[in-house]
Coordinates of C-alpha atoms and ligand atoms in Angstrom, one line a residue:
X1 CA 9.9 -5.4 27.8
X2 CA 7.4 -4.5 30.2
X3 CA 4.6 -7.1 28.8
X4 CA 1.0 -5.5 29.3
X5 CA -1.3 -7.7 31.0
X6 CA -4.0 -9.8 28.6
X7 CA -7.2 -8.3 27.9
X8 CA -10.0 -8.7 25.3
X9 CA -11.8 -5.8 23.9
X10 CA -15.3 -5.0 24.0
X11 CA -15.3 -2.1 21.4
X12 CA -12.5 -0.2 19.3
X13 CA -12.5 2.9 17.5
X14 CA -11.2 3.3 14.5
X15 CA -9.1 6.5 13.7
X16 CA -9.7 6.8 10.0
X17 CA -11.8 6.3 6.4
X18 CA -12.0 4.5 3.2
X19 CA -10.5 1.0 2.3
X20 CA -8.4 0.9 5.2
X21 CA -11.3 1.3 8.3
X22 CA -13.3 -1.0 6.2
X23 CA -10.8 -3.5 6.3
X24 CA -9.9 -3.0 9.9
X25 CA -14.2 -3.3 10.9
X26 CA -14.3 -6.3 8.6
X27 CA -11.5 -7.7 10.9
X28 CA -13.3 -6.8 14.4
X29 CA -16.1 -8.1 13.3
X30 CA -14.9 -11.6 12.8
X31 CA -13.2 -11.1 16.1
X32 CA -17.0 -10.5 18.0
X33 CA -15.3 -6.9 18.9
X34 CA -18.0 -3.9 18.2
X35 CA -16.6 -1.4 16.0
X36 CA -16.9 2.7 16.7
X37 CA -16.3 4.4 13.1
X38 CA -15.5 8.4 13.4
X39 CA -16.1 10.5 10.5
X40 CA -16.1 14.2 8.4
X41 CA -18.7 16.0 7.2
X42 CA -17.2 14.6 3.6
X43 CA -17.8 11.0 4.6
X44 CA -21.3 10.8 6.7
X45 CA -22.4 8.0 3.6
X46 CA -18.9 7.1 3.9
X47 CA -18.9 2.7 3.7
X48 CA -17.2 2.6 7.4
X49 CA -20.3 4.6 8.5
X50 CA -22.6 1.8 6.7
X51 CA -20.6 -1.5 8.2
X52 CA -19.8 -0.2 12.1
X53 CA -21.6 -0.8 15.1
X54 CA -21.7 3.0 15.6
X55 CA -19.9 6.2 13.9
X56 CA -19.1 9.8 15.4
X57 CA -18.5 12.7 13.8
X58 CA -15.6 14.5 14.4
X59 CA -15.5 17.7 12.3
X60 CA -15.3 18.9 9.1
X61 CA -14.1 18.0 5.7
X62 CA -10.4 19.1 6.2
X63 CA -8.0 16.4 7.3
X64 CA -6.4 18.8 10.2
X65 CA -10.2 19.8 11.4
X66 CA -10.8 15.9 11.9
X67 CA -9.1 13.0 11.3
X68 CA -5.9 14.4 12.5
X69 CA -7.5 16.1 15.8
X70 CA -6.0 13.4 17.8
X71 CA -6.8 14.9 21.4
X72 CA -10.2 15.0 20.5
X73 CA -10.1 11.7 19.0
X74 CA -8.6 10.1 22.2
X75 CA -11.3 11.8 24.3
X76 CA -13.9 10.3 21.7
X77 CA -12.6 7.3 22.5
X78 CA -12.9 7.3 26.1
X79 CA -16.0 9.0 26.2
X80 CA -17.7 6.3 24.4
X81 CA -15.9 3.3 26.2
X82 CA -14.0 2.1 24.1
X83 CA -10.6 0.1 24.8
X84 CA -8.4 0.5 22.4
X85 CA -7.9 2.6 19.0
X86 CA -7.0 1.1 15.8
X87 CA -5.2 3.7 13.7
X88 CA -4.8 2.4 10.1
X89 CA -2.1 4.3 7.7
X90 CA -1.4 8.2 7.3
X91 CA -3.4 10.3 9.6
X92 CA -2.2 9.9 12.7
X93 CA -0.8 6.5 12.5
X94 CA 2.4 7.5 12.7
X95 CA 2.4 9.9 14.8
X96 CA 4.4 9.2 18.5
X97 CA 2.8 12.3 20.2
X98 CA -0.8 10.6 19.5
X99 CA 0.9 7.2 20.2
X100 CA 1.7 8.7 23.7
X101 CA -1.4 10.5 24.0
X102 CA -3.6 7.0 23.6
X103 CA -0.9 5.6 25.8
X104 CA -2.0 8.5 28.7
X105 CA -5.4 7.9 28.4
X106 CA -5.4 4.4 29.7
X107 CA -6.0 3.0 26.1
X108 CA -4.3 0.8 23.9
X109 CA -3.3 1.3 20.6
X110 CA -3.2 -1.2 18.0
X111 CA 0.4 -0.5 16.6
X112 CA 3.8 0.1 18.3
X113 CA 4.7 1.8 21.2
X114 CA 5.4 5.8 20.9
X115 CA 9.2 5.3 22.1
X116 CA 9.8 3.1 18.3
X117 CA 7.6 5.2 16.7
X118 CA 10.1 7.8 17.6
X119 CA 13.6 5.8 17.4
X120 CA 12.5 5.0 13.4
X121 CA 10.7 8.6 12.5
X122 CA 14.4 9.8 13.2
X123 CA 16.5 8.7 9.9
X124 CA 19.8 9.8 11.6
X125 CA 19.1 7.7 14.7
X126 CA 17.2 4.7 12.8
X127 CA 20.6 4.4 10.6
X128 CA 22.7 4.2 14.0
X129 CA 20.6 2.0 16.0
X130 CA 20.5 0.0 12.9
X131 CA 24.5 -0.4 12.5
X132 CA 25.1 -1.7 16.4
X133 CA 22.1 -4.1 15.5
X134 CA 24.1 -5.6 12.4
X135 CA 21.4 -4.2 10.2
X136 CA 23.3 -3.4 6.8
X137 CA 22.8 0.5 6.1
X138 CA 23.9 1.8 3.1
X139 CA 27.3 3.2 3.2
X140 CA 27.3 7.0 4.6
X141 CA 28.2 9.0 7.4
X142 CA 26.8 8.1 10.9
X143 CA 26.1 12.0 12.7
X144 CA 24.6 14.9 11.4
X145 CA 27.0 16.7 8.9
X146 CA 28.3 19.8 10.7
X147 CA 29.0 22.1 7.5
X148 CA 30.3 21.6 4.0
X149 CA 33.8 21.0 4.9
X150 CA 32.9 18.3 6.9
X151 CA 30.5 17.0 4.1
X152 CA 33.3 17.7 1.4
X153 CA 35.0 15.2 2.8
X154 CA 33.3 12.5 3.9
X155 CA 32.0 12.7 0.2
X156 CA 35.3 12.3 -1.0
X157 CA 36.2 9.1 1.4
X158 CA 32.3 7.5 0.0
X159 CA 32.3 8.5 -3.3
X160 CA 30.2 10.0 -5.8
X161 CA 26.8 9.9 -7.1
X162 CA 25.6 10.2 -3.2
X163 CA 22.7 11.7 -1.3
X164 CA 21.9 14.4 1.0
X165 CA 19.0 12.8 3.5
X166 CA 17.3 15.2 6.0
X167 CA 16.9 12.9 9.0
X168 CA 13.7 13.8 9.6
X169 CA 12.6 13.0 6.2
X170 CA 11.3 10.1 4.6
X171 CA 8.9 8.5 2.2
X172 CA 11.4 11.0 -0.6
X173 CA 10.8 13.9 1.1
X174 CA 13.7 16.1 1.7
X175 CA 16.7 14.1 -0.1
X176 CA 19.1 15.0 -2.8
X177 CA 21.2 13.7 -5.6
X178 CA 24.4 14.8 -5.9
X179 CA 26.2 13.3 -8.8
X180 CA 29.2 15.1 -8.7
X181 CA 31.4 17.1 -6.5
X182 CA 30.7 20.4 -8.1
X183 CA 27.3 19.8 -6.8
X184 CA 28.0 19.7 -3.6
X185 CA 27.7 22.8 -2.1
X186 CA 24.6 23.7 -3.7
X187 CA 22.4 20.7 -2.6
X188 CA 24.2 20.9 0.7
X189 CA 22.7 24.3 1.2
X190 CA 19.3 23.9 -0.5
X191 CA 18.8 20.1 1.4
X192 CA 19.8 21.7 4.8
X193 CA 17.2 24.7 4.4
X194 CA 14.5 22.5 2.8
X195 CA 15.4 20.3 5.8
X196 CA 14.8 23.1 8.7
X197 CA 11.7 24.6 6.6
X198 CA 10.0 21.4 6.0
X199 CA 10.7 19.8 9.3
X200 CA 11.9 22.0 12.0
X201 CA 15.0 19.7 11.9
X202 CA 18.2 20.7 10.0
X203 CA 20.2 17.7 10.5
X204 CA 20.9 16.1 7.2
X205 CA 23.8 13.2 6.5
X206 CA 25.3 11.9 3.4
X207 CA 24.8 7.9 1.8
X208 CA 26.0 6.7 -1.3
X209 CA 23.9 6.3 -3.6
X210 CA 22.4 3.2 -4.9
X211 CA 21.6 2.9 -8.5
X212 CA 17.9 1.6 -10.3
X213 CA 17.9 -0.4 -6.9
X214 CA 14.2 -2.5 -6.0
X215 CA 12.4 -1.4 -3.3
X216 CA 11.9 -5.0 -1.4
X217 CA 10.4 -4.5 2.1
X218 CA 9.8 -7.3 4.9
X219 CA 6.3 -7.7 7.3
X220 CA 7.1 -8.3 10.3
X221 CA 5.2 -9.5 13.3
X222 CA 6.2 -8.7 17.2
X223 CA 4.3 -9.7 20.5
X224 CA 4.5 -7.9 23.9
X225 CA 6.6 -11.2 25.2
X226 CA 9.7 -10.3 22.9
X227 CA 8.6 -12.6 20.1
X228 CA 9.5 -11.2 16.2
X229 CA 8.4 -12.7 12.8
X230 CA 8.8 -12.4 9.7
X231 CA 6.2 -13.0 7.3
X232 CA 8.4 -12.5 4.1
X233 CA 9.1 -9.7 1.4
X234 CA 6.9 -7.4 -0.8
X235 CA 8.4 -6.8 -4.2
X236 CA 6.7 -2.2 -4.6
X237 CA 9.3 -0.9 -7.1
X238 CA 6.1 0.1 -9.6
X239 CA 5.5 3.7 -8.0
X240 CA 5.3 7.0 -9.4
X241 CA 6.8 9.8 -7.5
X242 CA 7.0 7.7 -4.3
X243 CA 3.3 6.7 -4.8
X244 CA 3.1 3.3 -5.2
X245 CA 1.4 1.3 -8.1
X246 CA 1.9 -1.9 -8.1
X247 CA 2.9 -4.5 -5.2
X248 CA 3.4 -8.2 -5.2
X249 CA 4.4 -11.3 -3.3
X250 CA 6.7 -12.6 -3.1
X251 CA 9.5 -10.7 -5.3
X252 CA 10.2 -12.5 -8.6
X253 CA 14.1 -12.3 -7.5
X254 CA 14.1 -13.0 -3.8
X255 CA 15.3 -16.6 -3.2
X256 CA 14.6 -18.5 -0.1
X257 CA 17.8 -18.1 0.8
X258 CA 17.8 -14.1 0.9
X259 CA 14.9 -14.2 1.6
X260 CA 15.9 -15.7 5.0
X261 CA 18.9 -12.8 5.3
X262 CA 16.3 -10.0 4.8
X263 CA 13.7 -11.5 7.0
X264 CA 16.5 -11.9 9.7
X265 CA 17.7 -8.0 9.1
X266 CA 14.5 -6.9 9.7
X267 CA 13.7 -9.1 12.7
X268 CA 16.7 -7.3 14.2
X269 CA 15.8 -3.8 13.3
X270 CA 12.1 -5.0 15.0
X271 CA 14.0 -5.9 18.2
X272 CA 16.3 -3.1 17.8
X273 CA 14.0 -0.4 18.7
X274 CA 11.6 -2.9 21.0
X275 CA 8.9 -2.8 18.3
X276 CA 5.4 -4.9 19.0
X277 CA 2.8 -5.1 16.9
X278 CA 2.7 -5.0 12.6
X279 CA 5.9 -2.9 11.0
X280 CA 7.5 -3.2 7.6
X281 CA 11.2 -2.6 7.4
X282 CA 12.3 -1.1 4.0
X283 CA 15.4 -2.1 1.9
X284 CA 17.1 -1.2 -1.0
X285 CA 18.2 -4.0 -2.9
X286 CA 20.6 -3.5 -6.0
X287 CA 21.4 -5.9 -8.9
X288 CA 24.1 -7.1 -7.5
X289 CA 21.5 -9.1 -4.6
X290 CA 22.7 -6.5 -1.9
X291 CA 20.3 -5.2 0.2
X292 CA 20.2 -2.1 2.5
X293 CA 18.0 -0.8 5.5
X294 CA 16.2 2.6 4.4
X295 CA 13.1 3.3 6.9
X296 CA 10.9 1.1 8.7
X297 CA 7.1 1.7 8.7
X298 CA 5.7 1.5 12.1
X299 CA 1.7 0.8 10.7
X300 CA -0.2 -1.6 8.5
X301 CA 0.6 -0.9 5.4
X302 CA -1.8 -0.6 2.2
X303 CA 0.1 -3.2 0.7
X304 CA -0.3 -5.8 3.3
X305 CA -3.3 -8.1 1.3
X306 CA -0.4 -9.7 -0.6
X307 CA 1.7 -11.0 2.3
X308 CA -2.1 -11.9 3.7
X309 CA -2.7 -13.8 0.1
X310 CA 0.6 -15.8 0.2
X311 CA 0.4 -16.8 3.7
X312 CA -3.5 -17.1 4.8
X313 CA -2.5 -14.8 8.0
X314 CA -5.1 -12.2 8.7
X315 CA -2.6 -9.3 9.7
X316 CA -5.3 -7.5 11.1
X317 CA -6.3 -10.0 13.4
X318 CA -2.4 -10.6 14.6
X319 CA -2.6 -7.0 14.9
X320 CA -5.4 -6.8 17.3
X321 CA -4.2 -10.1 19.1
X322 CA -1.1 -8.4 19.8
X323 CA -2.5 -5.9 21.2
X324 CA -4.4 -7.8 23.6
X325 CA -1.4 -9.4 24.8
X326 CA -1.6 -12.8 23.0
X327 CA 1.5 -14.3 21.8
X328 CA 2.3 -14.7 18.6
X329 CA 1.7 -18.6 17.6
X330 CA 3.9 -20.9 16.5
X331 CA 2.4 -21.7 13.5
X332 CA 4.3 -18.0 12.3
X333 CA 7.6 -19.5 13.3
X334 CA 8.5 -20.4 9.1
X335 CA 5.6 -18.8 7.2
X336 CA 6.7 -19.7 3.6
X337 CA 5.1 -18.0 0.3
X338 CA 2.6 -20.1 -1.2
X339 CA 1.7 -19.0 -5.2
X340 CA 2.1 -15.3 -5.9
X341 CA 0.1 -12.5 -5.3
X342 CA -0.3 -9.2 -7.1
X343 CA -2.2 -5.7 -5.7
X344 CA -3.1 -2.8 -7.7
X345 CA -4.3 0.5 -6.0
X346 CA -7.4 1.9 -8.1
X347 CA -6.7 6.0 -7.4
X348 CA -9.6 8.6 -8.8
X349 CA -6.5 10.8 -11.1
X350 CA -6.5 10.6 -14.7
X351 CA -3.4 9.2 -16.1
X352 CA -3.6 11.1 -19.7
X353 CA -3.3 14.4 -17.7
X354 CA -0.2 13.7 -15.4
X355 CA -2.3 12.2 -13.1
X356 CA -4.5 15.0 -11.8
X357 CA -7.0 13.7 -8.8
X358 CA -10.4 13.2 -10.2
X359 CA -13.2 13.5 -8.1
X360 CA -17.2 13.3 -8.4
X361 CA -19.9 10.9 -8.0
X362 CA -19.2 7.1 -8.9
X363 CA -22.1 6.6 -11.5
X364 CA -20.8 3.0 -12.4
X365 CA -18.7 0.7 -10.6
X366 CA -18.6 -3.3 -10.8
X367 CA -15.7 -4.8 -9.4
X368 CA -14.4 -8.3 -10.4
X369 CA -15.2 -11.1 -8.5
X370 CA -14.3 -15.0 -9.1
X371 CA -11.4 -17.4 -7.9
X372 CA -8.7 -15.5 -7.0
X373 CA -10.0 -12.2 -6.6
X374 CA -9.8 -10.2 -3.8
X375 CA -11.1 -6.4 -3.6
X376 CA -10.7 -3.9 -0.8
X377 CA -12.7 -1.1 -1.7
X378 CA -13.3 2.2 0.1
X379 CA -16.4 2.9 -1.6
X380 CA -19.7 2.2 -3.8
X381 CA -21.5 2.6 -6.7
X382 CA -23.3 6.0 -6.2
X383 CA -20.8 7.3 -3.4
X384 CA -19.1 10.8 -4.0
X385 CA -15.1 10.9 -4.3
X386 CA -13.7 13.8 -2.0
X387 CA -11.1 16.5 -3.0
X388 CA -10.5 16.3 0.4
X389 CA -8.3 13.3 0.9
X390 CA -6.0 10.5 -1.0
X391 CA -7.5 9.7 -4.1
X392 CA -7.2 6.1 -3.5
X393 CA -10.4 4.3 -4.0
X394 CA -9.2 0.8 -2.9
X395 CA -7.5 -2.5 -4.1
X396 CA -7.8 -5.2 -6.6
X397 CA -5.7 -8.0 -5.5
X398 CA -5.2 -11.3 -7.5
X399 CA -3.9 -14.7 -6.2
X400 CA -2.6 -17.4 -8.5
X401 CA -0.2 -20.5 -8.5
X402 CA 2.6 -18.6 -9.7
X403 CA 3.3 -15.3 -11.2
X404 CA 2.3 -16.4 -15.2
X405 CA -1.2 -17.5 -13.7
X406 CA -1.5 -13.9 -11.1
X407 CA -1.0 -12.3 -14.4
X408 CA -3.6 -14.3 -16.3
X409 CA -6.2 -13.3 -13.6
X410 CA -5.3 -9.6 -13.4
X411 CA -5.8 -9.3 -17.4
X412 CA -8.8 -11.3 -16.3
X413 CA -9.8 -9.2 -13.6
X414 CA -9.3 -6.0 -15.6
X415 CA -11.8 -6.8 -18.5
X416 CA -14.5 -7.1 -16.0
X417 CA -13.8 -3.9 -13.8
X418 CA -15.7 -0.7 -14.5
X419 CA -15.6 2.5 -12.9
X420 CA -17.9 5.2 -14.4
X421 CA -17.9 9.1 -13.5
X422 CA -14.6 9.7 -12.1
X423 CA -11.2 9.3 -14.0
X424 CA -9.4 6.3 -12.7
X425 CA -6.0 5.0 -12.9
X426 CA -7.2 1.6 -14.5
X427 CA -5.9 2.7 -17.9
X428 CA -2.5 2.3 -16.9
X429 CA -3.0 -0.6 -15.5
X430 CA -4.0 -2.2 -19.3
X431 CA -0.7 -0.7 -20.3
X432 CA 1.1 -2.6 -18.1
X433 CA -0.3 -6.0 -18.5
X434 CA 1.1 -5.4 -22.0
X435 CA 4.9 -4.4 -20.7
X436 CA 7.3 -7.1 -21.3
X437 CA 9.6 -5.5 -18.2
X438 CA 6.3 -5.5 -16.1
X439 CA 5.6 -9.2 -17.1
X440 CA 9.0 -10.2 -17.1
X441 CA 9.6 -8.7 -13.7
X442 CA 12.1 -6.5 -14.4
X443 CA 11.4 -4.3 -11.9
X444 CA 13.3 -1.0 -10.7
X445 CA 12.4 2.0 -8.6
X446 CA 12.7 4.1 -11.8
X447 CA 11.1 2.2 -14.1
X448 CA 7.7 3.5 -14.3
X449 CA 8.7 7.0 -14.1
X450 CA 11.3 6.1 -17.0
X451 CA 8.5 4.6 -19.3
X452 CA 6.5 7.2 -18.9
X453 CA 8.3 10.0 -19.6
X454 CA 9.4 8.0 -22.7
X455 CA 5.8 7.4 -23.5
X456 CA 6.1 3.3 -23.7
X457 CA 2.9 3.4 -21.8
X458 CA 0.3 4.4 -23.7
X459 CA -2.6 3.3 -22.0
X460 CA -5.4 2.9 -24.9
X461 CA -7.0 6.5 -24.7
X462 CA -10.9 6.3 -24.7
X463 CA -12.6 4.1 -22.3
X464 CA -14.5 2.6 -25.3
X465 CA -11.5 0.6 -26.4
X466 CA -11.6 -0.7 -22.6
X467 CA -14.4 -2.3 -23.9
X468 CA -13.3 -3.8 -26.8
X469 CA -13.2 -7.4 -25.6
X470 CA -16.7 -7.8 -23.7
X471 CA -18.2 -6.2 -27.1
X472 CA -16.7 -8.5 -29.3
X473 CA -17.2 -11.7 -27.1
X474 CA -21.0 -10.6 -27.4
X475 CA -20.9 -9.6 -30.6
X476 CA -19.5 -13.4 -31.3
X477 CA -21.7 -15.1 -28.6
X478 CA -25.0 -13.3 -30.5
X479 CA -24.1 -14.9 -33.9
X480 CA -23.2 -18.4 -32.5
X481 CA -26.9 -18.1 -30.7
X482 CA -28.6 -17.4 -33.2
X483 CA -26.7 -20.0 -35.8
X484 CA -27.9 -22.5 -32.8
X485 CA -31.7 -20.8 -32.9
X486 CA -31.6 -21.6 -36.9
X487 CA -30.2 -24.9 -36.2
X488 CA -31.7 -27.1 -33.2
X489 CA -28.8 -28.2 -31.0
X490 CA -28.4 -31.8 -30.6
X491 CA -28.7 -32.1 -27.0
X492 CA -32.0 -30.7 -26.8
X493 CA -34.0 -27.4 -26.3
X494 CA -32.9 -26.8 -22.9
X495 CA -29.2 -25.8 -23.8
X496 CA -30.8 -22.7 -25.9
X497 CA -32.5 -21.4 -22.8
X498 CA -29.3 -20.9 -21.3
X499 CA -27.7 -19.8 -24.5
X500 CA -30.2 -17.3 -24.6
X501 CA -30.0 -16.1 -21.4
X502 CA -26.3 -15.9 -21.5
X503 CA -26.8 -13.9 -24.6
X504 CA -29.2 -11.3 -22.9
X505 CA -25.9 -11.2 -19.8
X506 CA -23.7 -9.9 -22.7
X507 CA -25.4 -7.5 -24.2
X508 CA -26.3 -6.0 -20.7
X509 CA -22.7 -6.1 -19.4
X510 CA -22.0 -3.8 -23.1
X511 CA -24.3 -1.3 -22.4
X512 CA -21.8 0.1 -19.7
X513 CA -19.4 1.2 -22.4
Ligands
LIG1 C1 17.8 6.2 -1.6 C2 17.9 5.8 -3.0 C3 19.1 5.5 -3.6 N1 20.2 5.6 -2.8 N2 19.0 6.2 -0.9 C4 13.2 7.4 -1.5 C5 12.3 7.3 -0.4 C6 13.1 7.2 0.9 N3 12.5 6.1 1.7 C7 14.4 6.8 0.4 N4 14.4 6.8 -1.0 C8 15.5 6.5 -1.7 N5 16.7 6.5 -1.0 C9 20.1 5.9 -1.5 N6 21.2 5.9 -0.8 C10 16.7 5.9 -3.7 C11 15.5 6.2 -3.1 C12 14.3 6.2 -3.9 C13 13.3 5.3 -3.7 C14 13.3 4.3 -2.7 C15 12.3 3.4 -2.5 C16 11.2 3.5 -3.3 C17 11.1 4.4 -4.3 C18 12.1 5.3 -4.5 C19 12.1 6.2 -5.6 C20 13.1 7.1 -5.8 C21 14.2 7.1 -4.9

């Protein structure tokens, strides 16, 4: 490994909007670092604008006319000095052309090199670099399937149901199920085509399928002096359509001890492909406790403020530090959970109409606050929700002792959180507090697809019932006040001055619904 020499930067730019830049200046900022923003036409009053040092346009509202113009971007970047460019997720953060292009420039970016950007955007190649690495893959073939004979019968030597994976798929795009042979040659053809339309790559291979698996992924940390960590496992099977929901650390069914073998897998599958910087390798883990290497994600990932609650580690920070050329410190040598931590993602889509993105001006919004509450929010009350991008607004993420009291907090949490003028996905979010699966941490890849198409979600329909419990604490804290006013408290007058103005807090916090 060809360690870069230590540097310190002056100024980085940050390819991208929302939560993620926000939490990526927040970071900089602590580190004395001065922070370029770039933005769209959409996001001029965008909250990155508001919190950096300075902010660039770069084009118009359309993703492909600005955020992913990554030439222009990496002259941007030079042009105004700055040393290195922090990329966040989607956009261009995966991207080992960019990667290469920052590289060329004489800047550096803060994620991994282009060359394991590359080796893991490649399924077919990630899968074989992962088997010599002693990485366990789930059972399949190990080369591109040459045509439907060949496929035939490697299919009959794995067994059925399996999957048709284009290799340069990923995050469930171009894969098949194929329960049984007579299905073969059908997905064979339609993966294959999908495969070369999609991605200019026809190779596809076969794996066996896993059934109602978890989706259990590991942080990892890697330095430019051949150091890996890892920082321990994220429990995200709560997604919808390969959206995720819900994330959590650790996983209610990862023991220290497997938690140990994952964390080693993925250390390997880091050094593998000569990976520095933050990734998060993917598994598949089935009921049996088996688990199985699917992708790795070679960028911060939204998720990463619950690895960051269980462990106090600023991953941005490490991030950047890498980057500079620091070594990773020994303190990360056995990071071990501490309580449990629990993320929802707060998207503008309304969940009584399958989800559709809602956009429009945020008339209301007040976020909770208290012990145990973070929230990493892309925007503010009065900001305007684009049709251009991901409708995610940002995160609410709870901390407590254990799971029962992260669970307390997010019920908690919820009850205080409005968000007026938009649709929002916070509905669903009351349904699930109130899923004994969800609470018992029954979790499966499937599952919230399953309940929902079964309608055991039903998240209570008008916003007004939302409400319910602030209007009855008020409507219960008004008559206790004024029994007190009719009957003078023992203690004293001054305890009704408080009373009263706690009364007055009520009623205001009601006139929201
Ligand atoms: C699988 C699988 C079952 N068996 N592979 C979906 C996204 C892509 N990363 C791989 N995916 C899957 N691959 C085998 N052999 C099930 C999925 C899958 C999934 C995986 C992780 C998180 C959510 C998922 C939802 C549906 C299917």
């Amino acid at each position: 490994m060809s360690a870069a020499p230590a540097t310190h930067f002056d100024k980085v730019l940050i390819a991208n909007r929302g939560e993620i830049a926000v939490r990526i200046v927040r970071a900089l900022r602590e580190l004395g670092i001065r922070t370029a923003a770039i933005y769209s036409d959409a996001d001029r009053r965008g909250l990155p604008v508001l919190l950096s040092d300075e902010a660039h346009r770069i084009g118009p509202a359309p993703s492909r006319e600005s955020y992913l113009k990554g030439e222009a971007i990496v002259e941007l970047a030079v042009a105004i000095g700055a040393d290195a460019i922090h990329p966040g997720y989607g956009f261009l953060a995966e991207r080992a052309d960019f990667a290469r292009q920052v590289e060329e420039a004489g800047l550096r970016l803060i994620g991994p090199p282009s060359s394991a950007i590359a080796a893991m955007g490649s399924k077919l190649e990630s899968r074989r670099l992962m088997l010599e690495a002693g990485v366990p893959v789930v059972p399949g073939g190990d080369s591109a399937l040459a045509d439907l004979d060949q496929a035939t019968a490697l299919a009959e030597s794995i067994g059925y149901p399996l999957m048709l994976k284009a290799s340069a798929g990923g995050g469930g795009k171009g894969m098949r199920l194929v329960r049984e042979p007579d299905e073969l040659k059908a997905a064979y053809r339609a993966t294959r085509s999908e495969a070369a339309a999609s991605f200019g790559d026809d190779a596809i291979y076969i794996e066996k399928y896993v059934d109602r698996p978890r989706h259990v992924e590991i942080q990892v940390l890697a330095d430019q002096h051949g150091k890996v960590v890892s920082l321990g496992e994220r429990e995200c099977s709560l997604q919808r359509r390969h959206q995720k929901v819900v994330e959590e650390a650790p996983s209610p069914v990862v023991s220290p001890e497997l938690r140990a073998r994952m964390g080693e897998a993925a250390v390997r599958a880091a050094q593998a492909v000569g990976y520095t910087n933050a990734g998060t390798v993917e598994f598949l883990l089935d009921a049996a406790g088996e688990f199985y290497f699917l992708e790795m994600n070679t960028r911060l990932q939204v998720e990463h403020p619950v690895t960051e609650m269980v462990t106090g580690l600023d991953i941005v920070r490490w991030q950047i530090a890498i980057a500079q050329g620091e070594p990773l410190a020994p303190e990360l040598d056995a990071v071990e959970p501490v309580g449990h931590a629990i993320e929802l993602r707060l998207y503008a889509e309304d969940p009584f109409h399958n989800f559709v993105p809602s956009p429009g001006r945020i008339e209301r919004l007040r976020l909770p606050e208290g012990p145990g509450v973070r929230n990493d929010c892309g925007v503010y009350e009065g900001a305007d929700v684009s049709i251009h991008y991901d409708p995610m607004l940002g995160k609410m993420i709870v901390w407590g002792r254990d799971r029962g009291e992260a669970l307390r907090r997010l019920r908690r949490a919820l009850e205080e959180t409005r968000i007026e003028g938009i649709r929002t996905n916070l509905p669903l979010y009351r349904a699930l507090l109130d899923d004994d699966d969800f609470r018992a941490g029954n979790l499966d890849i499937a599952m919230l697809d399953r309940k929902l198409a079964a309608g055991d979600l039903r998240p209570a329909q008008a916003s007004e019932n939302a409400d319910l419990p602030l209007l009855a604490a008020a409507l219960e804290h008004s008559l206790r006040t004024s029994r007190a006013a009719a009957a003078p408290s023992p203690e004293g007058g001054r305890r009704g001055h408080w009373r009263e103005a706690g009364r007055r807090e009520a009623l205001r916090g009601t006139r929201w619904s």
